[in-house]
PDB file of C-alpha atoms in Angstrom:
ATOM      1  CA  MET A  10       9.264  15.364  -8.709  1.00 94.00           C
ATOM      2  CA  GLU A  11      11.282  15.085 -11.694  1.00 96.00           C
ATOM      3  CA  TYR A  12      10.504  12.774 -14.237  1.00 98.00           C
ATOM      4  CA  ALA A  13      13.031  10.634 -17.215  1.00 97.00           C
ATOM      5  CA  GLN A  14      12.516   8.255 -19.684  1.00 97.00           C
ATOM      6  CA  LEU A  15      14.271   4.757 -19.452  1.00 98.00           C
ATOM      7  CA  GLY A  16      16.128   4.400 -21.819  1.00 96.00           C
ATOM      8  CA  ARG A  17      14.507   3.068 -24.983  1.00 94.00           C
ATOM      9  CA  SER A  18      11.572   2.203 -23.273  1.00 97.00           C
ATOM     10  CA  ASP A  19       7.970   4.478 -22.664  1.00 95.00           C
ATOM     11  CA  LEU A  20       8.226   4.542 -19.220  1.00 97.00           C
ATOM     12  CA  GLN A  21       8.845   7.809 -16.879  1.00 98.00           C
ATOM     13  CA  ILE A  22      10.505   6.717 -14.135  1.00 98.00           C
ATOM     14  CA  SER A  23      10.793   9.711 -10.836  1.00 98.00           C
ATOM     15  CA  ARG A  24      14.275  10.588 -10.380  1.00 98.00           C
ATOM     16  CA  ILE A  25      14.386   9.293  -6.812  1.00 98.00           C
ATOM     17  CA  GLY A  26      13.413   5.196  -7.361  1.00 97.00           C
ATOM     18  CA  PHE A  27      12.538   3.469  -4.093  1.00 97.00           C
ATOM     19  CA  GLY A  28      15.303   0.236  -3.141  1.00 95.00           C
ATOM     20  CA  CYS A  29      12.598  -1.542  -1.465  1.00 94.00           C
ATOM     21  CA  MET A  30      14.899  -3.976  -0.236  1.00 91.00           C
ATOM     22  CA  SER A  31      15.591  -1.959   2.722  1.00 87.00           C
ATOM     23  CA  LEU A  32      11.417  -1.926   3.984  1.00 89.00           C
ATOM     24  CA  GLY A  33      10.805  -3.165   7.659  1.00 74.00           C
ATOM     25  CA  ASP A  34       9.502  -6.482   8.685  1.00 70.00           C
ATOM     26  CA  THR A  35       6.450  -5.325   9.775  1.00 74.00           C
ATOM     27  CA  TYR A  36       3.565  -4.811   6.309  1.00 78.00           C
ATOM     28  CA  ALA A  37       2.277  -2.154   8.263  1.00 77.00           C
ATOM     29  CA  GLY A  38       5.306   0.100   8.506  1.00 81.00           C
ATOM     30  CA  SER A  39       6.085  -0.391   5.037  1.00 89.00           C
ATOM     31  CA  GLU A  40       2.791   0.685   3.553  1.00 92.00           C
ATOM     32  CA  LYS A  41       3.010   3.986   5.280  1.00 92.00           C
ATOM     33  CA  VAL A  42       6.094   4.550   3.635  1.00 94.00           C
ATOM     34  CA  LEU A  43       5.296   3.018   0.353  1.00 96.00           C
ATOM     35  CA  HIS A  44       1.846   4.676   0.320  1.00 96.00           C
ATOM     36  CA  ARG A  45       4.164   8.170   1.182  1.00 96.00           C
ATOM     37  CA  ALA A  46       6.423   7.822  -1.508  1.00 97.00           C
ATOM     38  CA  VAL A  47       3.531   7.266  -3.760  1.00 97.00           C
ATOM     39  CA  HIS A  48       2.087  10.706  -2.537  1.00 97.00           C
ATOM     40  CA  LEU A  49       4.865  11.916  -3.058  1.00 97.00           C
ATOM     41  CA  GLY A  50       5.174  11.642  -6.856  1.00 97.00           C
ATOM     42  CA  ILE A  51       8.119   8.717  -6.451  1.00 98.00           C
ATOM     43  CA  ASN A  52       6.588   5.706  -9.414  1.00 98.00           C
ATOM     44  CA  PHE A  53       9.557   3.416 -10.057  1.00 98.00           C
ATOM     45  CA  PHE A  54       9.625   0.441  -7.613  1.00 98.00           C
ATOM     46  CA  ASP A  55      12.294  -1.840  -7.346  1.00 97.00           C
ATOM     47  CA  THR A  56      12.478  -5.632  -5.152  1.00 96.00           C
ATOM     48  CA  ALA A  57      13.580  -8.982  -6.286  1.00 94.00           C
ATOM     49  CA  ASP A  58      12.756 -12.379  -5.828  1.00 93.00           C
ATOM     50  CA  LEU A  59      15.456 -13.054  -3.594  1.00 89.00           C
ATOM     51  CA  TYR A  60      14.867 -10.198  -0.804  1.00 89.00           C
ATOM     52  CA  ALA A  61      13.064 -11.859   1.981  1.00 86.00           C
ATOM     53  CA  LYS A  62      12.708 -15.088   0.285  1.00 85.00           C
ATOM     54  CA  GLY A  63       9.584 -13.441  -2.285  1.00 87.00           C
ATOM     55  CA  MET A  64       7.792 -12.065   1.786  1.00 90.00           C
ATOM     56  CA  ASN A  65       9.427  -8.278   0.221  1.00 93.00           C
ATOM     57  CA  GLU A  66       7.143  -8.914  -3.207  1.00 94.00           C
ATOM     58  CA  ILE A  67       4.828 -10.078  -1.392  1.00 93.00           C
ATOM     59  CA  ALA A  68       4.752  -6.758   0.784  1.00 93.00           C
ATOM     60  CA  VAL A  69       5.539  -3.990  -2.074  1.00 95.00           C
ATOM     61  CA  GLY A  70       3.110  -5.892  -4.397  1.00 95.00           C
ATOM     62  CA  LYS A  71      -0.328  -5.736  -1.233  1.00 94.00           C
ATOM     63  CA  ALA A  72       1.192  -2.131  -1.126  1.00 95.00           C
ATOM     64  CA  LEU A  73       1.069  -0.685  -4.209  1.00 97.00           C
ATOM     65  CA  LYS A  74      -1.755  -2.211  -5.764  1.00 96.00           C
ATOM     66  CA  PRO A  75      -4.699   0.427  -4.863  1.00 95.00           C
ATOM     67  CA  PHE A  76      -1.864   2.523  -6.636  1.00 96.00           C
ATOM     68  CA  ARG A  77      -1.148  -0.294  -9.701  1.00 95.00           C
ATOM     69  CA  SER A  78      -2.401   1.843 -12.595  1.00 93.00           C
ATOM     70  CA  ASN A  79       0.508   5.163 -11.535  1.00 96.00           C
ATOM     71  CA  VAL A  80       3.655   2.882 -10.767  1.00 98.00           C
ATOM     72  CA  TYR A  81       5.788   1.222 -12.164  1.00 98.00           C
ATOM     73  CA  ILE A  82       7.604  -1.967 -10.847  1.00 98.00           C
ATOM     74  CA  ALA A  83      10.567  -3.493 -11.481  1.00 98.00           C
ATOM     75  CA  SER A  84      11.246  -6.996  -9.756  1.00 97.00           C
ATOM     76  CA  LYS A  85      15.360  -9.159 -10.498  1.00 97.00           C
ATOM     77  CA  VAL A  86      15.522 -12.760 -10.824  1.00 97.00           C
ATOM     78  CA  GLY A  87      18.380 -15.026 -11.218  1.00 93.00           C
ATOM     79  CA  ASN A  88      19.828 -15.846  -7.558  1.00 90.00           C
ATOM     80  CA  GLN A  89      18.014 -19.666  -6.447  1.00 86.00           C
ATOM     81  CA  TRP A  90      17.643 -20.309  -3.073  1.00 83.00           C
ATOM     82  CA  ARG A  91      18.902 -23.679  -2.064  1.00 86.00           C
ATOM     83  CA  ALA A  92      16.610 -25.580  -0.342  1.00 83.00           C
ATOM     84  CA  ASP A  93      17.851 -25.590   3.149  1.00 84.00           C
ATOM     85  CA  GLY A  94      17.658 -21.587   3.016  1.00 80.00           C
ATOM     86  CA  SER A  95      21.445 -21.649   3.338  1.00 83.00           C
ATOM     87  CA  GLY A  96      21.536 -19.013   0.690  1.00 89.00           C
ATOM     88  CA  TRP A  97      21.295 -18.967  -2.983  1.00 88.00           C
ATOM     89  CA  ASP A  98      23.170 -19.883  -6.067  1.00 89.00           C
ATOM     90  CA  TRP A  99      23.094 -18.321  -9.495  1.00 93.00           C
ATOM     91  CA  ASN A 100      20.641 -19.710 -11.997  1.00 93.00           C
ATOM     92  CA  PRO A 101      20.739 -17.485 -15.277  1.00 94.00           C
ATOM     93  CA  ARG A 102      18.645 -20.294 -17.519  1.00 95.00           C
ATOM     94  CA  LYS A 103      15.936 -20.183 -19.606  1.00 96.00           C
ATOM     95  CA  GLU A 104      13.794 -22.146 -17.796  1.00 96.00           C
ATOM     96  CA  TYR A 105      14.796 -21.237 -13.976  1.00 96.00           C
ATOM     97  CA  ILE A 106      13.941 -17.496 -15.365  1.00 97.00           C
ATOM     98  CA  LEU A 107      10.160 -18.305 -17.062  1.00 97.00           C
ATOM     99  CA  GLU A 108       9.936 -20.701 -14.149  1.00 95.00           C
ATOM    100  CA  GLN A 109      10.400 -18.165 -11.285  1.00 96.00           C
ATOM    101  CA  VAL A 110       8.507 -15.053 -13.061  1.00 97.00           C
ATOM    102  CA  GLU A 111       5.289 -16.852 -12.064  1.00 97.00           C
ATOM    103  CA  GLY A 112       5.846 -17.095  -8.606  1.00 95.00           C
ATOM    104  CA  SER A 113       7.370 -12.747  -9.143  1.00 97.00           C
ATOM    105  CA  LEU A 114       3.821 -11.792 -11.139  1.00 98.00           C
ATOM    106  CA  GLN A 115       1.235 -13.910  -8.624  1.00 97.00           C
ATOM    107  CA  ARG A 116       3.060 -12.445  -5.147  1.00 96.00           C
ATOM    108  CA  LEU A 117       3.241  -8.946  -6.719  1.00 97.00           C
ATOM    109  CA  GLN A 118      -0.338  -9.319  -7.833  1.00 96.00           C
ATOM    110  CA  VAL A 119       0.347  -8.132 -11.437  1.00 97.00           C
ATOM    111  CA  ASP A 120      -0.516  -9.487 -14.663  1.00 96.00           C
ATOM    112  CA  CYS A 121       2.752  -8.103 -16.204  1.00 97.00           C
ATOM    113  CA  ILE A 122       6.287  -6.713 -14.584  1.00 98.00           C
ATOM    114  CA  ASP A 123       7.228  -3.299 -15.742  1.00 98.00           C
ATOM    115  CA  LEU A 124      11.208  -3.741 -15.793  1.00 98.00           C
ATOM    116  CA  TYR A 125      11.970  -8.029 -14.939  1.00 98.00           C
ATOM    117  CA  GLN A 126      15.712  -7.729 -14.472  1.00 97.00           C
ATOM    118  CA  LEU A 127      18.225 -10.152 -14.356  1.00 97.00           C
ATOM    119  CA  HIS A 128      20.456 -10.193 -10.768  1.00 93.00           C
ATOM    120  CA  GLY A 129      23.886 -10.421 -11.553  1.00 92.00           C
ATOM    121  CA  GLY A 130      25.047 -11.967 -14.298  1.00 91.00           C
ATOM    122  CA  THR A 131      29.091 -13.450 -15.168  1.00 92.00           C
ATOM    123  CA  ILE A 132      30.532 -13.793 -19.331  1.00 95.00           C
ATOM    124  CA  ASP A 133      30.545 -17.407 -18.445  1.00 93.00           C
ATOM    125  CA  ASP A 134      26.482 -17.730 -17.849  1.00 95.00           C
ATOM    126  CA  PRO A 135      24.601 -18.647 -21.339  1.00 96.00           C
ATOM    127  CA  ILE A 136      24.109 -14.958 -22.882  1.00 96.00           C
ATOM    128  CA  ASP A 137      22.180 -15.330 -25.344  1.00 96.00           C
ATOM    129  CA  GLU A 138      19.656 -18.320 -23.921  1.00 96.00           C
ATOM    130  CA  THR A 139      18.719 -15.676 -20.746  1.00 97.00           C
ATOM    131  CA  ILE A 140      18.026 -13.125 -23.427  1.00 97.00           C
ATOM    132  CA  GLU A 141      15.930 -15.502 -25.135  1.00 97.00           C
ATOM    133  CA  ALA A 142      13.841 -15.687 -21.581  1.00 97.00           C
ATOM    134  CA  PHE A 143      12.851 -12.190 -21.291  1.00 98.00           C
ATOM    135  CA  GLU A 144      12.455 -11.830 -24.949  1.00 98.00           C
ATOM    136  CA  LEU A 145       9.569 -14.761 -24.546  1.00 98.00           C
ATOM    137  CA  LEU A 146       8.274 -13.162 -21.317  1.00 98.00           C
ATOM    138  CA  LYS A 147       7.823  -9.952 -23.645  1.00 97.00           C
ATOM    139  CA  GLN A 148       5.892 -11.704 -25.968  1.00 97.00           C
ATOM    140  CA  GLN A 149       4.018 -14.028 -23.873  1.00 97.00           C
ATOM    141  CA  GLY A 150       2.612  -9.858 -21.907  1.00 97.00           C
ATOM    142  CA  LYS A 151       4.072 -11.452 -18.628  1.00 98.00           C
ATOM    143  CA  ILE A 152       6.362  -8.138 -18.505  1.00 98.00           C
ATOM    144  CA  ARG A 153       6.729  -4.917 -20.245  1.00 97.00           C
ATOM    145  CA  HIS A 154      11.000  -4.745 -20.473  1.00 98.00           C
ATOM    146  CA  TYR A 155      14.309  -6.208 -19.618  1.00 98.00           C
ATOM    147  CA  GLY A 156      17.575  -5.098 -18.305  1.00 97.00           C
ATOM    148  CA  ILE A 157      20.053  -6.378 -15.611  1.00 97.00           C
ATOM    149  CA  SER A 158      21.739  -5.376 -12.480  1.00 95.00           C
ATOM    150  CA  SER A 159      25.569  -5.978 -13.339  1.00 93.00           C
ATOM    151  CA  ILE A 160      28.737  -3.913 -12.217  1.00 93.00           C
ATOM    152  CA  ARG A 161      30.850  -6.469 -14.991  1.00 94.00           C
ATOM    153  CA  PRO A 162      32.075  -3.531 -18.114  1.00 95.00           C
ATOM    154  CA  ASN A 163      32.281  -7.499 -20.301  1.00 94.00           C
ATOM    155  CA  VAL A 164      28.991  -8.189 -19.363  1.00 95.00           C
ATOM    156  CA  ILE A 165      27.096  -4.683 -19.650  1.00 96.00           C
ATOM    157  CA  ARG A 166      28.870  -4.699 -23.383  1.00 96.00           C
ATOM    158  CA  GLU A 167      27.542  -7.872 -24.377  1.00 96.00           C
ATOM    159  CA  TYR A 168      24.246  -7.509 -23.015  1.00 97.00           C
ATOM    160  CA  ILE A 169      24.301  -3.645 -25.393  1.00 97.00           C
ATOM    161  CA  ARG A 170      25.273  -6.037 -28.492  1.00 96.00           C
ATOM    162  CA  ARG A 171      23.211  -8.635 -28.203  1.00 96.00           C
ATOM    163  CA  SER A 172      18.950  -7.754 -26.447  1.00 96.00           C
ATOM    164  CA  ASN A 173      17.216  -5.337 -25.904  1.00 96.00           C
ATOM    165  CA  ILE A 174      17.702  -4.167 -22.749  1.00 98.00           C
ATOM    166  CA  VAL A 175      16.350  -0.890 -21.959  1.00 98.00           C
ATOM    167  CA  SER A 176      18.415  -0.397 -18.394  1.00 98.00           C
ATOM    168  CA  VAL A 177      21.361  -1.254 -16.345  1.00 97.00           C
ATOM    169  CA  MET A 178      21.462  -1.206 -12.733  1.00 97.00           C
ATOM    170  CA  MET A 179      24.748  -0.790 -10.908  1.00 97.00           C
ATOM    171  CA  GLN A 180      26.692   0.776  -8.055  1.00 96.00           C
ATOM    172  CA  TYR A 181      27.608   4.336  -8.435  1.00 98.00           C
ATOM    173  CA  SER A 182      29.019   6.866  -6.367  1.00 97.00           C
ATOM    174  CA  LEU A 183      31.458   9.411  -5.039  1.00 96.00           C
ATOM    175  CA  LEU A 184      33.664   6.875  -3.543  1.00 96.00           C
ATOM    176  CA  ASP A 185      32.473   4.112  -6.661  1.00 97.00           C
ATOM    177  CA  ARG A 186      33.824   5.818  -9.853  1.00 96.00           C
ATOM    178  CA  ARG A 187      33.763   2.917 -12.015  1.00 96.00           C
ATOM    179  CA  PRO A 188      31.545   3.281 -13.917  1.00 96.00           C
ATOM    180  CA  GLU A 189      32.966   6.788 -15.437  1.00 95.00           C
ATOM    181  CA  GLU A 190      35.355   4.993 -16.558  1.00 94.00           C
ATOM    182  CA  THR A 191      33.414   3.780 -20.145  1.00 93.00           C
ATOM    183  CA  CYS A 192      30.435   2.231 -18.589  1.00 96.00           C
ATOM    184  CA  LEU A 193      28.214   5.482 -17.968  1.00 97.00           C
ATOM    185  CA  GLN A 194      29.466   6.878 -21.821  1.00 96.00           C
ATOM    186  CA  LEU A 195      28.365   3.646 -23.463  1.00 96.00           C
ATOM    187  CA  LEU A 196      24.693   3.562 -21.594  1.00 97.00           C
ATOM    188  CA  GLN A 197      24.050   6.506 -23.069  1.00 97.00           C
ATOM    189  CA  GLU A 198      25.481   6.341 -26.289  1.00 96.00           C
ATOM    190  CA  ASN A 199      23.182   3.241 -26.930  1.00 97.00           C
ATOM    191  CA  ASN A 200      19.988   4.864 -25.050  1.00 97.00           C
ATOM    192  CA  ILE A 201      20.269   2.748 -22.533  1.00 98.00           C
ATOM    193  CA  GLY A 202      18.714   3.801 -18.528  1.00 98.00           C
ATOM    194  CA  VAL A 203      20.987   3.653 -15.412  1.00 98.00           C
ATOM    195  CA  LEU A 204      19.639   2.667 -12.479  1.00 98.00           C
ATOM    196  CA  ALA A 205      21.926   3.675  -9.578  1.00 98.00           C
ATOM    197  CA  ARG A 206      21.970   2.646  -6.406  1.00 96.00           C
ATOM    198  CA  GLY A 207      24.526   3.295  -3.253  1.00 95.00           C
ATOM    199  CA  ALA A 208      24.380   6.745  -4.249  1.00 95.00           C
ATOM    200  CA  VAL A 209      25.687   7.478  -0.469  1.00 95.00           C
ATOM    201  CA  ALA A 210      27.921   4.529   0.008  1.00 95.00           C
ATOM    202  CA  GLN A 211      25.921   2.201   2.935  1.00 94.00           C
ATOM    203  CA  GLY A 212      25.849   6.040   4.857  1.00 94.00           C
ATOM    204  CA  LEU A 213      29.453   5.962   4.480  1.00 95.00           C
ATOM    205  CA  LEU A 214      29.488   9.895   3.090  1.00 95.00           C
ATOM    206  CA  ILE A 215      27.128  11.012   5.014  1.00 93.00           C
ATOM    207  CA  ASN A 216      26.673   9.721   8.986  1.00 88.00           C
ATOM    208  CA  LYS A 217      28.612   5.991   9.217  1.00 93.00           C
ATOM    209  CA  PRO A 218      31.871   5.858  10.943  1.00 94.00           C
ATOM    210  CA  PRO A 219      34.521   5.497   8.470  1.00 94.00           C
ATOM    211  CA  LYS A 220      36.027   2.001   7.454  1.00 96.00           C
ATOM    212  CA  ALA A 221      37.439   0.152   4.517  1.00 96.00           C
ATOM    213  CA  TYR A 222      35.404   0.642   1.015  1.00 95.00           C
ATOM    214  CA  LEU A 223      36.067  -0.950  -1.909  1.00 94.00           C
ATOM    215  CA  ASN A 224      40.171   0.429  -2.785  1.00 93.00           C
ATOM    216  CA  TYR A 225      39.606   2.310  -0.367  1.00 95.00           C
ATOM    217  CA  SER A 226      41.317   2.356   3.147  1.00 95.00           C
ATOM    218  CA  PRO A 227      39.546   4.041   6.324  1.00 96.00           C
ATOM    219  CA  GLY A 228      40.969   7.112   5.589  1.00 95.00           C
ATOM    220  CA  GLU A 229      40.005   7.706   2.167  1.00 96.00           C
ATOM    221  CA  VAL A 230      36.321   7.156   2.997  1.00 95.00           C
ATOM    222  CA  GLU A 231      36.318   9.611   6.102  1.00 96.00           C
ATOM    223  CA  LEU A 232      38.440  12.044   2.818  1.00 95.00           C
ATOM    224  CA  ALA A 233      35.723  11.889   0.880  1.00 94.00           C
ATOM    225  CA  ALA A 234      32.937  11.905   3.570  1.00 95.00           C
ATOM    226  CA  ALA A 235      34.794  15.300   4.897  1.00 95.00           C
ATOM    227  CA  ALA A 236      34.575  16.573   1.300  1.00 93.00           C
ATOM    228  CA  VAL A 237      30.197  16.136   0.700  1.00 94.00           C
ATOM    229  CA  HIS A 238      29.961  17.494   3.938  1.00 92.00           C
ATOM    230  CA  LYS A 239      31.812  20.849   2.907  1.00 90.00           C
ATOM    231  CA  ALA A 240      29.771  20.666   0.177  1.00 89.00           C
ATOM    232  CA  ALA A 241      26.987  20.709   1.372  1.00 88.00           C
ATOM    233  CA  ASP A 242      25.249  23.845   2.961  1.00 82.00           C
ATOM    234  CA  GLU A 243      21.736  25.787   4.264  1.00 78.00           C
ATOM    235  CA  LYS A 244      20.029  24.720   1.582  1.00 84.00           C
ATOM    236  CA  ARG A 245      21.266  20.936   0.753  1.00 90.00           C
ATOM    237  CA  ASN A 246      22.816  18.395   3.393  1.00 92.00           C
ATOM    238  CA  ALA A 247      25.172  15.935   3.382  1.00 93.00           C
ATOM    239  CA  ALA A 248      23.011  13.063   1.610  1.00 94.00           C
ATOM    240  CA  GLN A 249      21.749  15.235  -0.593  1.00 95.00           C
ATOM    241  CA  THR A 250      25.013  16.606  -2.088  1.00 95.00           C
ATOM    242  CA  ALA A 251      25.893  12.351  -1.998  1.00 96.00           C
ATOM    243  CA  LEU A 252      23.003  11.601  -4.730  1.00 96.00           C
ATOM    244  CA  ARG A 253      23.067  15.611  -6.320  1.00 95.00           C
ATOM    245  CA  TYR A 254      26.656  14.471  -6.693  1.00 96.00           C
ATOM    246  CA  VAL A 255      25.238  10.844  -9.077  1.00 97.00           C
ATOM    247  CA  LEU A 256      22.032  12.288 -10.254  1.00 96.00           C
ATOM    248  CA  GLN A 257      23.914  15.383 -12.361  1.00 94.00           C
ATOM    249  CA  HIS A 258      25.366  12.584 -14.856  1.00 95.00           C
ATOM    250  CA  PRO A 259      24.192  12.975 -17.913  1.00 95.00           C
ATOM    251  CA  ALA A 260      23.842   9.097 -18.811  1.00 97.00           C
ATOM    252  CA  ILE A 261      21.889   8.713 -15.159  1.00 98.00           C
ATOM    253  CA  SER A 262      18.010   7.865 -15.317  1.00 98.00           C
ATOM    254  CA  ALA A 263      17.189   7.766 -11.969  1.00 98.00           C
ATOM    255  CA  VAL A 264      18.950   6.906  -8.498  1.00 98.00           C
ATOM    256  CA  VAL A 265      17.065   4.311  -6.614  1.00 97.00           C
ATOM    257  CA  ALA A 266      17.554   4.760  -3.356  1.00 94.00           C
ATOM    258  CA  GLY A 267      17.322   2.360  -0.208  1.00 93.00           C
ATOM    259  CA  ILE A 268      14.404   3.537   1.604  1.00 92.00           C
ATOM    260  CA  ARG A 269      13.075   2.443   5.333  1.00 91.00           C
ATOM    261  CA  THR A 270      12.022   5.704   6.790  1.00 92.00           C
ATOM    262  CA  ILE A 271       9.365   8.250   6.327  1.00 94.00           C
ATOM    263  CA  GLU A 272      12.463  10.566   7.072  1.00 93.00           C
ATOM    264  CA  GLN A 273      14.878   8.932   5.026  1.00 93.00           C
ATOM    265  CA  LEU A 274      11.911   9.235   1.695  1.00 95.00           C
ATOM    266  CA  GLU A 275      11.639  13.070   2.368  1.00 95.00           C
ATOM    267  CA  GLU A 276      14.986  13.698   2.122  1.00 94.00           C
ATOM    268  CA  ALA A 277      15.347  11.893  -0.803  1.00 95.00           C
ATOM    269  CA  VAL A 278      12.963  13.113  -2.223  1.00 96.00           C
ATOM    270  CA  ALA A 279      13.707  17.081  -1.297  1.00 95.00           C
ATOM    271  CA  ALA A 280      17.361  16.582  -2.819  1.00 95.00           C
ATOM    272  CA  LEU A 281      15.540  17.271  -6.195  1.00 95.00           C
ATOM    273  CA  LYS A 282      14.823  20.504  -4.841  1.00 94.00           C
ATOM    274  CA  THR A 283      18.655  21.650  -3.426  1.00 93.00           C
ATOM    275  CA  PRO A 284      20.863  23.556  -5.980  1.00 90.00           C
ATOM    276  CA  VAL A 285      23.390  20.945  -7.938  1.00 91.00           C
ATOM    277  CA  ILE A 286      26.605  21.077  -7.604  1.00 92.00           C
ATOM    278  CA  ASP A 287      28.520  23.827  -9.281  1.00 90.00           C
ATOM    279  CA  GLU A 288      31.576  23.201 -11.305  1.00 92.00           C
ATOM    280  CA  LYS A 289      34.043  23.928  -8.534  1.00 91.00           C
ATOM    281  CA  GLU A 290      31.990  21.882  -5.849  1.00 91.00           C
ATOM    282  CA  LEU A 291      31.949  19.549  -8.350  1.00 92.00           C
ATOM    283  CA  ALA A 292      35.902  19.636  -8.601  1.00 93.00           C
ATOM    284  CA  VAL A 293      36.333  19.607  -5.395  1.00 92.00           C
ATOM    285  CA  LEU A 294      34.401  16.427  -4.631  1.00 94.00           C
ATOM    286  CA  LYS A 295      36.079  14.509  -7.298  1.00 94.00           C
ATOM    287  CA  GLU A 296      39.729  15.373  -6.027  1.00 94.00           C
ATOM    288  CA  ALA A 297      39.136  14.548  -2.946  1.00 92.00           C
ATOM    289  CA  VAL A 298      39.993  11.125  -3.372  1.00 93.00           C
ATOM    290  CA  VAL A 299      41.094   8.957  -6.771  1.00 91.00           C
ATOM    291  CA  ALA A 300      39.273   8.131  -8.428  1.00 91.00           C
ATOM    292  CA  ASN A 301      38.754   3.454  -8.541  1.00 92.00           C
ATOM    293  CA  LYS A 302      38.505   1.396 -11.694  1.00 91.00           C
ATOM    294  CA  TYR A 303      37.668  -1.891 -12.655  1.00 90.00           C
ATOM    295  CA  GLU A 304      40.108  -4.122 -11.960  1.00 85.00           C
ATOM    296  CA  GLN A 305      38.397  -7.481 -12.820  1.00 81.00           C
ATOM    297  CA  HIS A 306      35.200  -8.496 -15.415  1.00 82.00           C
ATOM    298  CA  ARG A 307      37.324  -5.394 -17.994  1.00 79.00           C
TER     299      ARG A 307
END
């Protein structure tokens, strides 16, 4: 396993992180995969209070409890379930964050969350109030560090300017190169770690039938997937090629892979042992489809 420092934090995290949202519904199955991940060297596990209405945090906390001193647990806050369970609403208020962290701590069975992230964000949020909540939680020892999970450049710029975030989680893949325009360089210049999610674009770069994705047509998605498969070889399959594309950007601290099975886990971890994508292959991948850019929230 390879490790990298997460921004200006003191966390040395595995370059393949475990995205817990995809875990199955049974605890026994989740425990087996999570334990195997620890044994393979993964030490960064990402969940959220939103996932399965808190049950995901419970499963993750229980499974990782025996390894607590050797792993980092990240969670997220900001999406408030409606009383009738019909959906959720955005709530970045200080009072709400301070209230919800208590539930996450209890479900995760920890005294301190290693990385607590705002699960979204808009430019119209009370950003200073949100930051106050995270800073207070740090002072209280309930969280070690905080970050945001956002793809919005205008929101990211404000948190860089006004807060002490150590990380930003954002979607990034060959089919979502929007972060390459400005965000990745900006975060790298400010020593803020990037946690990349969606590296295989919902499986469209690997084995899922092509469909419209973001601003790309099914035909363009098919072209990108074909380029990924062409760049694969006997040492690196399509999934690992898609992961390599993301991992090779210097701003990326880790890829947080959505993992459900042992097979997916071992394939993702093995990507780190595969050859890097050379400049010629990289050029072919990038030329497969025109790089997209953010149209909103710039």
